[in-house]
Coordinates of C-alpha atoms and ligand atoms in Angstrom, one line a residue:
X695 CA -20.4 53.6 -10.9
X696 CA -21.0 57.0 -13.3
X697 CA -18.8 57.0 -16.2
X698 CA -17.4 60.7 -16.5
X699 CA -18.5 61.9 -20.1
X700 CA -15.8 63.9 -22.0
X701 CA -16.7 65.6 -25.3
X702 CA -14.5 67.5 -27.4
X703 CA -14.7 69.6 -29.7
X704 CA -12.5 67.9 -32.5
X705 CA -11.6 64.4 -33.3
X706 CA -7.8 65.0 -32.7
X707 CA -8.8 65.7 -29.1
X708 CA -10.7 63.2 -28.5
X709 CA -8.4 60.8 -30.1
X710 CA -5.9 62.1 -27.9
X711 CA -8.4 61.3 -24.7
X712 CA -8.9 57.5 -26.5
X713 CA -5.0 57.1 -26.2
X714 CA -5.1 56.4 -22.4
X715 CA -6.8 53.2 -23.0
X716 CA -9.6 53.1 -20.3
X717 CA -12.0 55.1 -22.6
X718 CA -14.9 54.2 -24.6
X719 CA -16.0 56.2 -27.7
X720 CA -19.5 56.9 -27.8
X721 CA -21.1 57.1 -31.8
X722 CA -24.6 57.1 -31.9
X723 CA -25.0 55.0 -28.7
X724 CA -27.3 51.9 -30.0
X725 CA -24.5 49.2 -28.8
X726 CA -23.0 51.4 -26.2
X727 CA -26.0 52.4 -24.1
X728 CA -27.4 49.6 -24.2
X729 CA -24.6 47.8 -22.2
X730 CA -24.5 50.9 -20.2
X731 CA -27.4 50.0 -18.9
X732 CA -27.1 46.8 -18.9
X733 CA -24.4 47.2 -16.1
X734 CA -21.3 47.8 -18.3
X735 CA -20.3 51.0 -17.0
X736 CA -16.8 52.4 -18.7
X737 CA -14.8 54.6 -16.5
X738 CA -14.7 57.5 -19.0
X739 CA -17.3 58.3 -22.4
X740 CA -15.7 60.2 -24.9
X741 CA -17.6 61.7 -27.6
X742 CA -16.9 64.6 -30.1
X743 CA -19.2 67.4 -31.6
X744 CA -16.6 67.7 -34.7
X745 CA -18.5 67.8 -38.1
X746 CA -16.1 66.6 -40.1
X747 CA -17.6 63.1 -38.7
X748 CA -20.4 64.4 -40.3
X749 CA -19.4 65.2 -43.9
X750 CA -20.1 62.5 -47.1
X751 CA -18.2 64.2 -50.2
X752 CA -16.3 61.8 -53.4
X753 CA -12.7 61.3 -53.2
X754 CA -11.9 60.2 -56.9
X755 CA -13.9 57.2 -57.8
X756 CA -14.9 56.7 -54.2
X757 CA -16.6 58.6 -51.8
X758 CA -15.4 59.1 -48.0
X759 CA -18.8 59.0 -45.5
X760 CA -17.6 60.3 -42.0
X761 CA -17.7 57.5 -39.2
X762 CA -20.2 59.7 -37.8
X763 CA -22.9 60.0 -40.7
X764 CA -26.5 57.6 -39.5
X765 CA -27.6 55.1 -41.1
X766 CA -30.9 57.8 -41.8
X767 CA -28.3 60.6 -43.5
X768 CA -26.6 57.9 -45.3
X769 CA -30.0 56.7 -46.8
X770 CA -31.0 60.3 -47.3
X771 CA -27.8 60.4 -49.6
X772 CA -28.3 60.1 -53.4
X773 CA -24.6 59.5 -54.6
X774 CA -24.5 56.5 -52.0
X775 CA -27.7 54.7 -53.2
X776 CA -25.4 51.7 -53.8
X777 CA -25.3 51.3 -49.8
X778 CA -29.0 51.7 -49.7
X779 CA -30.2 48.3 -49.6
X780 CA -27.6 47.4 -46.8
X781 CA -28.4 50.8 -44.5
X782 CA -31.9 49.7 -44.7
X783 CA -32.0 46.4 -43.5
X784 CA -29.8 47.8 -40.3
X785 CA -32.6 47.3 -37.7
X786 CA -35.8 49.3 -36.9
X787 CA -36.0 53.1 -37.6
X788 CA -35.1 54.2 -34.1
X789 CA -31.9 52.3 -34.6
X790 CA -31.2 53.7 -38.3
X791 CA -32.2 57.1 -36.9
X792 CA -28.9 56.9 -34.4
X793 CA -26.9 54.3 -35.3
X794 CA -23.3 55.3 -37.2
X795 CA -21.7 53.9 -40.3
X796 CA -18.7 54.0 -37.7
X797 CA -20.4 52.0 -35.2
X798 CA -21.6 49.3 -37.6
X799 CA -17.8 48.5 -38.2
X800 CA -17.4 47.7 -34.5
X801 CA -20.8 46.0 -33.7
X802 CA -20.9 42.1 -32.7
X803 CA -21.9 39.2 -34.0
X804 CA -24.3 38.7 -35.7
X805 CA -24.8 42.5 -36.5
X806 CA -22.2 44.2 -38.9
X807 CA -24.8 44.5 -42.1
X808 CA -23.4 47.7 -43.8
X809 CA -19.9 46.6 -42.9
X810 CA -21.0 43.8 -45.2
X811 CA -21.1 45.5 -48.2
X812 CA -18.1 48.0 -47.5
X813 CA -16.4 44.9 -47.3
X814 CA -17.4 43.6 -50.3
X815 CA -17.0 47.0 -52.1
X816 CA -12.9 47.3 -51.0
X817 CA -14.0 49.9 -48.8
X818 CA -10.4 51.9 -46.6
X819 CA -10.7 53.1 -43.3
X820 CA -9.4 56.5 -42.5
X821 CA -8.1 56.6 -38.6
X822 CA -8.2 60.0 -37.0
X823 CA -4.4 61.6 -36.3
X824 CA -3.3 59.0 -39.1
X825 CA -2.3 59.6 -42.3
X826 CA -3.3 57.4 -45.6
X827 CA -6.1 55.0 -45.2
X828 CA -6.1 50.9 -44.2
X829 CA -8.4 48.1 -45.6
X830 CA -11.3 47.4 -44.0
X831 CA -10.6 43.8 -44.0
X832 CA -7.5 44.8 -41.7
X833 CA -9.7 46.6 -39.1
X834 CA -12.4 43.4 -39.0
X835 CA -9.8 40.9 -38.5
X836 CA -8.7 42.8 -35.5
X837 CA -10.9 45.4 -34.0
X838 CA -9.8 45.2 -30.1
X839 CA -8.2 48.9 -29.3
X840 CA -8.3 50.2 -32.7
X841 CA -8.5 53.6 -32.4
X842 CA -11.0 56.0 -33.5
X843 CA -12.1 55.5 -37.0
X844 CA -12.2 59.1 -38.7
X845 CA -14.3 58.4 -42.2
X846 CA -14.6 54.9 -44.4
X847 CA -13.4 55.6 -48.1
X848 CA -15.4 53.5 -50.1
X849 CA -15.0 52.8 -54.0
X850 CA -18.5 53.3 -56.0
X851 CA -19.5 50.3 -57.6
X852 CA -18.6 50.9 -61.6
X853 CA -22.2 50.3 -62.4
X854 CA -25.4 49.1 -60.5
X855 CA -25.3 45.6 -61.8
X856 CA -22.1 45.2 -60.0
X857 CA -22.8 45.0 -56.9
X858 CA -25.7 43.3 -54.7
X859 CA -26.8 43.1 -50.9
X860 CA -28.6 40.3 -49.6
X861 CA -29.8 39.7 -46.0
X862 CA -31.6 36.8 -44.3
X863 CA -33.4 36.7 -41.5
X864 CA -36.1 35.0 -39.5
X865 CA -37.7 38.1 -38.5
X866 CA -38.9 40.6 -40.9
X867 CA -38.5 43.2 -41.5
X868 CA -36.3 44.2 -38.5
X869 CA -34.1 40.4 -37.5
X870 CA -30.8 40.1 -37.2
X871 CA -28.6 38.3 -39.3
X872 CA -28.9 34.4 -40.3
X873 CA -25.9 35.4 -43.3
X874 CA -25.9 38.8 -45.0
X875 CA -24.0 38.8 -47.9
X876 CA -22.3 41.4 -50.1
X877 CA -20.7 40.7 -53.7
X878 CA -18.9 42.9 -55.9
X879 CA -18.4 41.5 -59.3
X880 CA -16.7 44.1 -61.5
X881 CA -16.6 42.7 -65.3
X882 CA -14.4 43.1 -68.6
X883 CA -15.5 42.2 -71.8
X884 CA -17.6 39.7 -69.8
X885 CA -15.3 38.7 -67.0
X886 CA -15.5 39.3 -63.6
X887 CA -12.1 41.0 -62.9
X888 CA -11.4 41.6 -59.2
X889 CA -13.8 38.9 -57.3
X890 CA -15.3 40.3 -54.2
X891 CA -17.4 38.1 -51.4
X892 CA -18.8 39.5 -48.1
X893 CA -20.6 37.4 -45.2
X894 CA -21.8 38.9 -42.2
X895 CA -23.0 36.8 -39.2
X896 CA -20.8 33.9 -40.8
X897 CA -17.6 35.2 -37.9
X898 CA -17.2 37.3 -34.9
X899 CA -16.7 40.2 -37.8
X900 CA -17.7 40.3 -41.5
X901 CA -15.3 38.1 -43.6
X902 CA -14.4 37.3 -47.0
X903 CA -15.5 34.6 -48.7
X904 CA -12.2 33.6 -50.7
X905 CA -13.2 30.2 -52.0
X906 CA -16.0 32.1 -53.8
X907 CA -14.4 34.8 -54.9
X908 CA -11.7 32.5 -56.4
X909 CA -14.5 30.5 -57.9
X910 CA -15.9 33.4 -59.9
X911 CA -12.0 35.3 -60.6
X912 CA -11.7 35.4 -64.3
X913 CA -15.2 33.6 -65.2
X914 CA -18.6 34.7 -67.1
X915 CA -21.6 35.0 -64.5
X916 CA -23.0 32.3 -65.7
X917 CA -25.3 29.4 -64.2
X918 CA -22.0 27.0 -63.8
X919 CA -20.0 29.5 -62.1
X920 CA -22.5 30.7 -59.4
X921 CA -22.9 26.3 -58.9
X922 CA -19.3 26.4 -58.2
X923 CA -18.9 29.7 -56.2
X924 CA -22.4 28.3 -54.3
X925 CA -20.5 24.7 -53.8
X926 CA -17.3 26.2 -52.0
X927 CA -19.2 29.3 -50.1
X928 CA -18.0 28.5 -46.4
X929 CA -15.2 26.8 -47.1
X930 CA -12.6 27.6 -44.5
X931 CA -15.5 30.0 -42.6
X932 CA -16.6 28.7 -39.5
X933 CA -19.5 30.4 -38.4
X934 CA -20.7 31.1 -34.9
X935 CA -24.1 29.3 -33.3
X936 CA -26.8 31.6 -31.7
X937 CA -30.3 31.7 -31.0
X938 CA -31.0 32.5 -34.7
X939 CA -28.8 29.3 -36.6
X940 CA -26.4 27.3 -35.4
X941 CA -23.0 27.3 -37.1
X942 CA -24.2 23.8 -39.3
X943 CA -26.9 25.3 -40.6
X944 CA -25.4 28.7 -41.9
X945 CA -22.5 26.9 -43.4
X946 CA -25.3 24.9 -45.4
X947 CA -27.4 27.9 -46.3
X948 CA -24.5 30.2 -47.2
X949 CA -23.7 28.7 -50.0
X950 CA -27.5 28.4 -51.1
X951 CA -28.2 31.9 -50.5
X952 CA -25.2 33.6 -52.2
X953 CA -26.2 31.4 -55.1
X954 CA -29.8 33.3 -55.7
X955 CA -28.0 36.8 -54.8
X956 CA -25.4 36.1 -58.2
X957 CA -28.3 34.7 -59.5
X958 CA -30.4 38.2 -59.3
X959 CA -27.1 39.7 -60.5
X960 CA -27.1 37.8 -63.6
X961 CA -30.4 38.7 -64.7
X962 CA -29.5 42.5 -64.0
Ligands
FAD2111 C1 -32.4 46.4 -31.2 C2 -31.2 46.5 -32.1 C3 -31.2 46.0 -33.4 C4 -30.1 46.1 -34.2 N1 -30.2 45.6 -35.5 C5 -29.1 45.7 -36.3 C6 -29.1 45.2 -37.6 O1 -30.1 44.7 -38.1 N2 -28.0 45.2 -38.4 C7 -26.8 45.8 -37.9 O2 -25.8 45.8 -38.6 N3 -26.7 46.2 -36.6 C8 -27.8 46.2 -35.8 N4 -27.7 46.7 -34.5 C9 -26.4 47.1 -34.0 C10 -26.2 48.6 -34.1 O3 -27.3 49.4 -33.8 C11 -25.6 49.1 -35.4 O4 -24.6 48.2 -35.8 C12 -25.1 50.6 -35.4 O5 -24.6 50.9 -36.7 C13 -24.0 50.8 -34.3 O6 -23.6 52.2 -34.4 P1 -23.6 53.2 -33.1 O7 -23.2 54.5 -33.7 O8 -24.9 53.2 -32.4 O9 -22.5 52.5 -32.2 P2 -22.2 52.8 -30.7 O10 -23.2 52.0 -29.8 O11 -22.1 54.2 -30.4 O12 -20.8 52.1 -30.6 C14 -20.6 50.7 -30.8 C15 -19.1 50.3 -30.6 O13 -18.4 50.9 -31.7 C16 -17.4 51.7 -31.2 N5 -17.3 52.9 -32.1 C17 -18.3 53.6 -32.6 N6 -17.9 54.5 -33.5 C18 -16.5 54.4 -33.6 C19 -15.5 55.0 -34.3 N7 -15.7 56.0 -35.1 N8 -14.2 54.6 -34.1 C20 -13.9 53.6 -33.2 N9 -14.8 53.0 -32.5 C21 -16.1 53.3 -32.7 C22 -17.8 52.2 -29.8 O14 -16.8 52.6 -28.9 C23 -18.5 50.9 -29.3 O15 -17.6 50.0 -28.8 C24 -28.9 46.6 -33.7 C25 -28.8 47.1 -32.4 C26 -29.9 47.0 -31.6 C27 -29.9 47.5 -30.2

């Protein structure tokens, strides 16, 4: 079977064309294609040419990056050098040259990297013909027949030291996910003040890691702390088994690994 390709001019439209249900939007492909032709063929494409997808500009103290912008524009973007060191670890060059930041928050298990550190970071999701903008962590828990995701609103980081990015994997420098892991660890007058754990590749979807982030609410970065938040780090998480890890050993690296991430965050 040929799908029939539909592009429209603006996202409302194609939005509109998405609403029937038995459409597939196309971003930059990498995911899509490649199940194309690997025999899953959707009855209908629909893609858009609208530039708003396109556009990065601040929104207060965050900055709204179009679902459309690559993983190449986004790196090519001073004022989001915070997402850098996730962007870059998002597969080979080909794949950052075409693959979306919208994309990213629909891909499988164990991909998802930047969606990671959005995560972590309390980044919104803006849905095209919708008004306002919905957690992230709303969107991951359920991403079956969504809708089409306009732009991700994502808060900046209050300074560098704040946030970190960490990914493992077997194969460098282009591997999937073993665990990525994002943390944002906002602190007053020494305190972390508003906890927040990413894992990737730890679920079908990034996930927070709450028994961490409760381990470090309200506590100096200190050696003890990142024991404790490392101790806890995939409790209630049950991650999946693949051809990289099974699910045993990323629950016992998890916690090992977000321990030298807070650990690289303490020393600054
Ligand atoms: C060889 C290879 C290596 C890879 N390595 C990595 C990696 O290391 N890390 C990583 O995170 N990912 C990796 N990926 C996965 C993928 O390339 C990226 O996640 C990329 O960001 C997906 O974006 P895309 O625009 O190509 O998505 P597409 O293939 O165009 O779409 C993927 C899915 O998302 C949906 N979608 C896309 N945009 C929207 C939107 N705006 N609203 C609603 N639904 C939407 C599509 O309908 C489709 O179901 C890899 C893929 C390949 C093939």
């Amino acid at each position: 079977m040929t799908p029939a390709v539909e592009t429209y001019a603006t996202l409302a439209e194609a939005a509109r064309a998405m609403a029937s249900g038995d459409g597939v939007y196309l971003a930059g492909g990498t995911l899509l294609m490649r199940a194309v032709n690997a025999g899953e063929v959707p009855r209908r494409i629909i893609r858009t040419t609208d530039r708003t997808l396109r556009e990065i500009a601040p929104v207060g103290d965050a900055v709204r990056i179009g679902a459309g912008v690559t993983m190449v524009e986004l790196l090519q973007n001073r004022e989001l050098a915070f997402l850098h060191a996730a962007a870059r670890q998002v597969g080979g060059p080909q794949i950052r040259a075409m693959g979306t930041v919208g994309g990213n928050l629909f891909a499988p298990h164990p991909y998802g990297d930047l969606a990671v550190a959005l995560l972590a970071l309390g980044a919104r999701v803006v849905m095209a013909g919708q008004a306002g903008a919905r957690p992230l962590a709303d969107l991951l828990r359920d991403r079956a027949r969504t809708g089409l995701v306009a732009a991700i609103e994502c808060p900046r980081p209050r300074d560098a030291r704040s946030f970190g990015f960490l990914k493992v994997s077997r194969v460098h420098p282009r591997g999937a996910s073993v665990v990525s892991i994002g943390a944002h660890l906002p602190r007053e007058g020494g305190r972390i003040r508003g906890a927040r754990i990413a894992f990737g590749a730890m679920g079908a979807a990034p996930l927070q890691a709450s028994a961490a982030e409760r381990a470090l609410e309200g506590q100096a970065l200190d050696a003890a702390a990142i024991a404790r938040a490392g101790a806890v780090a995939a409790q209630g998480i049950d991650p999946p088994s693949d051809s990289l890890a099974s699910s045993w050993y990323r629950r016992e690296v998890s916690g090992v690994h977000l321990r030298r991430l807070l650990e690289s965050m303490e020393r600054g």
